[in-house]
Amino acid sequence: MIGLIVVPIDGSIVRLRANYAPRGLALSEIETEAGDPRVGPAVRKVWGMISRVRRLEGWKGLYKGFLPFIFNSVLISVFSVAFVEGSSTVSPKGTYQVPEAGGVKMTLFGIALTLVGIPMTVLINRSIVTPHLLPWSPKKAAKIILTPYERSKPWIIFLTPGLLAATAIHVLYIVVVSKTVRSFVVPELANGIFKNPSSSRDGPFATIRTGRLFVFLIFQALSVLVLCPLEVIACRLSVQRQNAEGEQSTGEIPSTYAAKDEDVITLRGEEEPYNGLIDAAMTIYQEEGAGRLYTAWIVTLFGALFGALFA
């Protein structure tokens, strides 16, 4: 049920971050005064993207990626049961349920999240941004969202330049850095607000010092400076298709498009792919401006603050 609400919102966030909008050349003083000219769809807000998808692709477009999203939720639930002592709640985008124990258990949890996160991120994001109608058959859908090279060598997805690094840093920051800082600054929340010893007696905030909690929330808010660019870069890298040398990626794609008039977003061409995490960051900055690295930052902020109290 939650997927019916989350999938359209998550899909809009993915489209916003994947949309390639390089700075264009202002042809007149009026365009210069009106703002920074862009090439491609000028959509900057989640609700604006939802409206655009609904107008161009209909309700089906809003639920692209639904099946891999559900499958990913099941996998995360399995790992939650294995590592978080039976807790399998669904957290907002950018948060993870972290095991109480440290050391080996936390390390294994981080590795599991990374290994599962990379292929599922690729499948979900590509299912969302593809301009083509996806059939219900997973095998036929795979021919659209994956290249022949990727289907013949599935492990090559893990070698997508920069994607493993972006995903690993994101997971480690949340699972290790944020968790460690919380344990030192607000030890009462070391395992989440609902596992605070005072929760069942005087209320969850009874033993928490307001000043310390405020400091940690500020830390979490500032974490957006690190986490949001990683999320944007990971999104861009996940939709960057890999081809064997000399291979063309359009051979098996059917001619049925989800939108008749125009594509919902513009994807960066495959002729000059991002070559890694740093290259992607620098290229996005140079071509689209620093602001593009903080697309949908409010979502990252919400996830960080939610994770500060509940994850």
Tab-separated table of C-alpha atoms in Angstrom:
chain	number	residue	atom	x	y	z
A	1	MET	CA	0.000	0.000	0.000
A	2	ILE	CA	2.775	2.432	0.893
A	3	GLY	CA	4.259	1.842	-2.549
A	4	LEU	CA	1.207	3.477	-4.151
A	5	ILE	CA	2.223	6.751	-2.487
A	6	VAL	CA	6.001	6.426	-2.401
A	7	VAL	CA	6.642	5.246	-5.979
A	8	PRO	CA	5.283	8.365	-7.778
A	9	ILE	CA	7.191	10.656	-5.403
A	10	ASP	CA	10.396	8.641	-5.609
A	11	GLY	CA	10.051	8.447	-9.384
A	12	SER	CA	9.736	12.214	-9.612
A	13	ILE	CA	12.843	12.694	-7.474
A	14	VAL	CA	14.796	10.302	-9.702
A	15	ARG	CA	13.644	12.126	-12.825
A	16	LEU	CA	14.579	15.513	-11.359
A	17	ARG	CA	18.072	14.299	-10.519
A	18	ALA	CA	18.607	12.387	-13.767
A	19	ASN	CA	17.374	15.251	-15.954
A	20	TYR	CA	20.237	16.715	-17.962
A	21	ALA	CA	19.840	20.494	-18.043
A	22	PRO	CA	23.076	22.162	-19.178
A	23	ARG	CA	23.317	25.896	-19.057
A	24	GLY	CA	22.427	27.378	-22.429
A	25	LEU	CA	23.424	30.566	-24.187
A	26	ALA	CA	21.217	33.581	-23.525
A	27	LEU	CA	20.250	35.032	-26.888
A	28	SER	CA	18.980	38.351	-25.563
A	29	GLU	CA	19.129	40.669	-22.569
A	30	ILE	CA	15.576	39.635	-21.678
A	31	GLU	CA	16.614	35.974	-21.348
A	32	THR	CA	19.616	36.988	-19.267
A	33	GLU	CA	17.472	39.049	-16.896
A	34	ALA	CA	14.840	36.304	-16.680
A	35	GLY	CA	17.313	33.903	-15.134
A	36	ASP	CA	19.848	31.210	-15.938
A	37	PRO	CA	18.877	29.844	-19.388
A	38	ARG	CA	18.681	26.053	-19.563
A	39	VAL	CA	18.522	23.462	-22.314
A	40	GLY	CA	15.802	20.872	-21.756
A	41	PRO	CA	12.739	20.660	-19.479
A	42	ALA	CA	12.803	23.405	-16.833
A	43	VAL	CA	11.258	21.500	-13.921
A	44	ARG	CA	12.763	22.020	-10.469
A	45	LYS	CA	10.152	20.788	-7.981
A	46	VAL	CA	8.853	17.321	-7.166
A	47	TRP	CA	5.198	18.246	-7.622
A	48	GLY	CA	5.983	19.958	-10.904
A	49	MET	CA	7.630	16.766	-12.156
A	50	ILE	CA	4.684	14.649	-10.982
A	51	SER	CA	2.358	16.924	-12.950
A	52	ARG	CA	4.581	16.721	-16.037
A	53	VAL	CA	4.757	12.906	-15.894
A	54	ARG	CA	0.992	12.669	-15.429
A	55	ARG	CA	0.406	14.960	-18.419
A	56	LEU	CA	2.850	13.255	-20.796
A	57	GLU	CA	2.764	9.581	-19.769
A	58	GLY	CA	-0.428	9.246	-17.740
A	59	TRP	CA	-0.846	7.268	-14.529
A	60	LYS	CA	1.282	4.419	-15.882
A	61	GLY	CA	4.224	6.784	-16.083
A	62	LEU	CA	3.893	7.674	-12.406
A	63	TYR	CA	4.240	4.011	-11.463
A	64	LYS	CA	7.247	3.129	-13.575
A	65	GLY	CA	9.649	1.121	-11.451
A	66	PHE	CA	6.882	-0.213	-9.193
A	67	LEU	CA	7.851	-3.890	-9.455
A	68	PRO	CA	11.599	-3.449	-8.792
A	69	PHE	CA	10.677	-1.056	-5.958
A	70	ILE	CA	8.552	-3.753	-4.293
A	71	PHE	CA	11.265	-6.363	-4.840
A	72	ASN	CA	13.851	-4.035	-3.315
A	73	SER	CA	11.589	-3.396	-0.308
A	74	VAL	CA	11.340	-7.141	0.272
A	75	LEU	CA	15.133	-7.507	0.130
A	76	ILE	CA	15.627	-4.626	2.569
A	77	SER	CA	13.070	-6.219	4.903
A	78	VAL	CA	14.989	-9.497	4.792
A	79	PHE	CA	18.246	-7.751	5.691
A	80	SER	CA	16.460	-5.774	8.409
A	81	VAL	CA	15.237	-9.004	9.979
A	82	ALA	CA	18.732	-10.486	9.724
A	83	PHE	CA	20.673	-7.498	11.085
A	84	VAL	CA	18.243	-5.338	13.084
A	85	GLU	CA	16.644	-7.979	15.292
A	86	GLY	CA	13.370	-8.316	13.469
A	87	SER	CA	12.775	-4.665	12.627
A	88	SER	CA	11.653	-4.334	9.022
A	89	THR	CA	10.120	-0.893	8.843
A	90	VAL	CA	10.406	1.096	5.631
A	91	SER	CA	12.485	4.240	6.096
A	92	PRO	CA	12.394	7.393	3.981
A	93	LYS	CA	14.779	7.823	1.091
A	94	GLY	CA	18.306	8.275	2.394
A	95	THR	CA	17.878	6.485	5.734
A	96	TYR	CA	18.666	2.956	6.885
A	97	GLN	CA	17.733	0.894	9.913
A	98	VAL	CA	21.069	0.445	11.666
A	99	PRO	CA	21.879	-2.587	13.851
A	100	GLU	CA	22.373	-1.921	17.543
A	101	ALA	CA	25.604	-3.862	17.738
A	102	GLY	CA	28.759	-2.419	16.258
A	103	GLY	CA	31.838	-4.036	14.790
A	104	VAL	CA	31.345	-7.005	12.495
A	105	LYS	CA	27.546	-6.830	12.503
A	106	MET	CA	27.442	-3.202	11.426
A	107	THR	CA	30.132	-3.819	8.792
A	108	LEU	CA	28.220	-6.746	7.308
A	109	PHE	CA	25.056	-4.676	7.299
A	110	GLY	CA	26.790	-1.898	5.374
A	111	ILE	CA	28.271	-4.341	2.856
A	112	ALA	CA	24.891	-6.010	2.344
A	113	LEU	CA	23.183	-2.662	1.744
A	114	THR	CA	25.845	-1.672	-0.773
A	115	LEU	CA	25.773	-4.951	-2.709
A	116	VAL	CA	21.981	-4.969	-2.879
A	117	GLY	CA	21.699	-1.235	-3.435
A	118	ILE	CA	23.794	-1.011	-6.602
A	119	PRO	CA	21.883	-3.398	-8.928
A	120	MET	CA	18.510	-2.410	-7.484
A	121	THR	CA	19.279	1.294	-7.902
A	122	VAL	CA	20.197	0.654	-11.535
A	123	LEU	CA	17.031	-1.346	-12.232
A	124	ILE	CA	14.689	1.045	-10.428
A	125	ASN	CA	16.158	4.261	-11.808
A	126	ARG	CA	16.397	3.035	-15.387
A	127	SER	CA	12.844	1.712	-15.222
A	128	ILE	CA	11.732	5.177	-14.143
A	129	VAL	CA	13.637	7.326	-16.640
A	130	THR	CA	13.241	5.194	-19.764
A	131	PRO	CA	11.028	6.904	-22.361
A	132	HIS	CA	9.765	3.486	-23.484
A	133	LEU	CA	6.781	1.500	-22.281
A	134	LEU	CA	7.977	-1.402	-20.151
A	135	PRO	CA	6.278	-4.802	-20.560
A	136	TRP	CA	5.288	-6.804	-17.481
A	137	SER	CA	7.693	-9.584	-18.455
A	138	PRO	CA	10.982	-9.044	-16.543
A	139	LYS	CA	12.933	-10.654	-19.388
A	140	LYS	CA	11.486	-8.312	-22.009
A	141	ALA	CA	11.833	-5.293	-19.724
A	142	ALA	CA	15.497	-6.155	-19.160
A	143	LYS	CA	16.104	-5.874	-22.908
A	144	ILE	CA	14.991	-2.254	-22.712
A	145	ILE	CA	16.734	-1.035	-19.570
A	146	LEU	CA	19.946	-3.090	-19.883
A	147	THR	CA	22.333	-3.288	-22.821
A	148	PRO	CA	23.306	-6.673	-24.351
A	149	TYR	CA	26.718	-6.207	-22.735
A	150	GLU	CA	25.184	-5.727	-19.281
A	151	ARG	CA	22.837	-8.690	-19.707
A	152	SER	CA	25.643	-10.998	-20.792
A	153	LYS	CA	27.854	-9.868	-17.902
A	154	PRO	CA	25.563	-8.746	-15.036
A	155	TRP	CA	28.504	-8.154	-12.697
A	156	ILE	CA	29.620	-5.302	-14.940
A	157	ILE	CA	26.912	-3.192	-13.279
A	158	PHE	CA	29.034	-3.162	-10.109
A	159	LEU	CA	31.879	-1.760	-12.201
A	160	THR	CA	29.865	1.223	-13.432
A	161	PRO	CA	32.443	4.008	-13.024
A	162	GLY	CA	31.910	5.746	-9.694
A	163	LEU	CA	28.625	4.069	-8.743
A	164	LEU	CA	30.151	1.677	-6.214
A	165	ALA	CA	32.140	4.509	-4.623
A	166	ALA	CA	29.127	6.845	-4.408
A	167	THR	CA	26.903	4.136	-2.937
A	168	ALA	CA	29.522	2.899	-0.461
A	169	ILE	CA	30.349	6.401	0.812
A	170	HIS	CA	26.647	7.187	1.213
A	171	VAL	CA	25.978	3.992	3.159
A	172	LEU	CA	29.098	4.315	5.322
A	173	TYR	CA	28.322	7.938	6.162
A	174	ILE	CA	24.835	7.073	7.401
A	175	VAL	CA	25.556	3.691	8.973
A	176	VAL	CA	28.926	4.527	10.551
A	177	VAL	CA	29.581	8.287	10.754
A	178	SER	CA	26.093	9.477	11.658
A	179	LYS	CA	25.519	6.544	14.012
A	180	THR	CA	28.834	7.156	15.799
A	181	VAL	CA	28.251	10.900	16.184
A	182	ARG	CA	24.779	10.239	17.585
A	183	SER	CA	26.164	7.739	20.107
A	184	PHE	CA	28.611	10.352	21.445
A	185	VAL	CA	26.435	13.468	21.294
A	186	VAL	CA	23.055	11.979	22.224
A	187	PRO	CA	23.751	8.546	23.718
A	188	GLU	CA	20.094	8.224	24.735
A	189	LEU	CA	19.253	7.986	21.031
A	190	ALA	CA	22.052	5.564	20.175
A	191	ASN	CA	19.527	3.008	18.905
A	192	GLY	CA	16.644	5.306	17.979
A	193	ILE	CA	14.054	7.177	19.969
A	194	PHE	CA	11.739	4.213	20.447
A	195	LYS	CA	14.552	2.188	22.025
A	196	ASN	CA	15.384	4.921	24.533
A	197	PRO	CA	15.090	3.348	28.030
A	198	SER	CA	12.883	6.237	29.188
A	199	SER	CA	10.401	5.846	26.326
A	200	SER	CA	8.050	3.565	28.228
A	201	ARG	CA	8.076	5.590	31.450
A	202	ASP	CA	8.370	9.360	31.200
A	203	GLY	CA	8.254	9.777	27.429
A	204	PRO	CA	10.969	9.378	24.800
A	205	PHE	CA	12.511	12.836	25.391
A	206	ALA	CA	12.576	12.731	29.199
A	207	THR	CA	16.309	12.014	29.584
A	208	ILE	CA	17.544	13.781	26.454
A	209	ARG	CA	19.371	17.078	26.881
A	210	THR	CA	17.862	19.660	24.559
A	211	GLY	CA	21.213	21.301	23.782
A	212	ARG	CA	22.833	18.022	22.758
A	213	LEU	CA	19.841	17.048	20.638
A	214	PHE	CA	19.945	20.442	18.909
A	215	VAL	CA	23.661	20.022	18.130
A	216	PHE	CA	23.071	16.593	16.610
A	217	LEU	CA	20.137	17.805	14.520
A	218	ILE	CA	22.346	20.610	13.188
A	219	PHE	CA	24.986	18.002	12.319
A	220	GLN	CA	22.370	15.948	10.495
A	221	ALA	CA	21.131	18.997	8.601
A	222	LEU	CA	24.677	19.841	7.515
A	223	SER	CA	25.086	16.247	6.351
A	224	VAL	CA	22.962	17.238	3.367
A	225	LEU	CA	26.063	19.000	2.008
A	226	VAL	CA	27.691	15.568	1.675
A	227	LEU	CA	24.755	13.239	1.104
A	228	CYS	CA	22.741	15.113	-1.519
A	229	PRO	CA	25.570	15.378	-4.101
A	230	LEU	CA	26.281	11.668	-3.589
A	231	GLU	CA	22.626	10.856	-4.253
A	232	VAL	CA	22.496	13.022	-7.373
A	233	ILE	CA	25.753	11.579	-8.724
A	234	ALA	CA	24.676	8.003	-7.959
A	235	CYS	CA	21.414	8.659	-9.796
A	236	ARG	CA	23.245	9.982	-12.869
A	237	LEU	CA	25.692	7.073	-12.873
A	238	SER	CA	22.944	4.471	-12.407
A	239	VAL	CA	21.150	5.531	-15.605
A	240	GLN	CA	24.390	5.622	-17.600
A	241	ARG	CA	24.246	2.511	-19.770
A	242	GLN	CA	27.399	0.494	-20.408
A	243	ASN	CA	28.191	-0.874	-23.832
A	244	ALA	CA	30.947	-3.113	-25.100
A	245	GLU	CA	33.482	-1.389	-27.329
A	246	GLY	CA	31.829	-0.623	-30.655
A	247	GLU	CA	28.414	-1.823	-29.463
A	248	GLN	CA	25.288	0.191	-30.258
A	249	SER	CA	22.702	0.413	-27.462
A	250	THR	CA	19.606	0.885	-29.607
A	251	GLY	CA	19.415	-2.462	-31.328
A	252	GLU	CA	16.748	-4.197	-29.243
A	253	ILE	CA	14.749	-1.231	-27.975
A	254	PRO	CA	11.158	-1.274	-29.282
A	255	SER	CA	9.652	1.804	-30.899
A	256	THR	CA	6.775	2.134	-28.408
A	257	TYR	CA	7.161	5.278	-26.349
A	258	ALA	CA	5.349	6.185	-23.145
A	259	ALA	CA	4.896	9.818	-24.210
A	260	LYS	CA	3.707	10.774	-27.696
A	261	ASP	CA	4.683	14.443	-27.895
A	262	GLU	CA	7.945	14.793	-25.964
A	263	ASP	CA	10.103	13.003	-23.421
A	264	VAL	CA	9.548	13.798	-19.766
A	265	ILE	CA	13.251	14.471	-19.187
A	266	THR	CA	16.476	14.678	-21.154
A	267	LEU	CA	19.231	12.182	-20.400
A	268	ARG	CA	22.882	12.967	-20.976
A	269	GLY	CA	24.223	11.390	-24.169
A	270	GLU	CA	26.225	8.177	-24.013
A	271	GLU	CA	28.944	9.526	-26.307
A	272	GLU	CA	30.814	11.201	-23.427
A	273	PRO	CA	29.969	9.218	-20.269
A	274	TYR	CA	30.963	10.141	-16.747
A	275	ASN	CA	34.247	8.383	-15.939
A	276	GLY	CA	33.874	8.166	-12.180
A	277	LEU	CA	32.654	9.853	-9.012
A	278	ILE	CA	34.949	12.884	-9.185
A	279	ASP	CA	34.553	13.264	-12.941
A	280	ALA	CA	30.757	13.167	-12.594
A	281	ALA	CA	30.817	15.793	-9.843
A	282	MET	CA	33.090	18.116	-11.809
A	283	THR	CA	31.197	17.632	-15.084
A	284	ILE	CA	27.816	18.324	-13.493
A	285	TYR	CA	29.273	21.411	-11.821
A	286	GLN	CA	30.813	22.711	-15.047
A	287	GLU	CA	27.896	21.940	-17.364
A	288	GLU	CA	24.900	22.527	-15.105
A	289	GLY	CA	26.120	24.478	-12.104
A	290	ALA	CA	26.609	23.636	-8.426
A	291	GLY	CA	22.878	23.801	-7.763
A	292	ARG	CA	22.271	20.638	-9.778
A	293	LEU	CA	24.267	18.663	-7.220
A	294	TYR	CA	21.646	19.651	-4.640
A	295	THR	CA	18.545	18.750	-6.622
A	296	ALA	CA	15.705	17.732	-4.267
A	297	TRP	CA	17.893	18.558	-1.249
A	298	ILE	CA	14.809	18.949	0.935
A	299	VAL	CA	14.164	15.207	0.551
A	300	THR	CA	17.688	14.431	1.735
A	301	LEU	CA	17.219	16.829	4.663
A	302	PHE	CA	13.987	15.129	5.698
A	303	GLY	CA	15.656	11.720	5.510
A	304	ALA	CA	18.609	12.911	7.604
A	305	LEU	CA	16.392	14.403	10.324
A	306	PHE	CA	14.097	11.376	10.328
A	307	GLY	CA	17.110	9.101	10.612
A	308	ALA	CA	18.463	11.200	13.490
A	309	LEU	CA	15.495	10.244	15.650
A	310	PHE	CA	14.133	6.953	14.412
A	311	ALA	CA	16.726	4.939	12.454
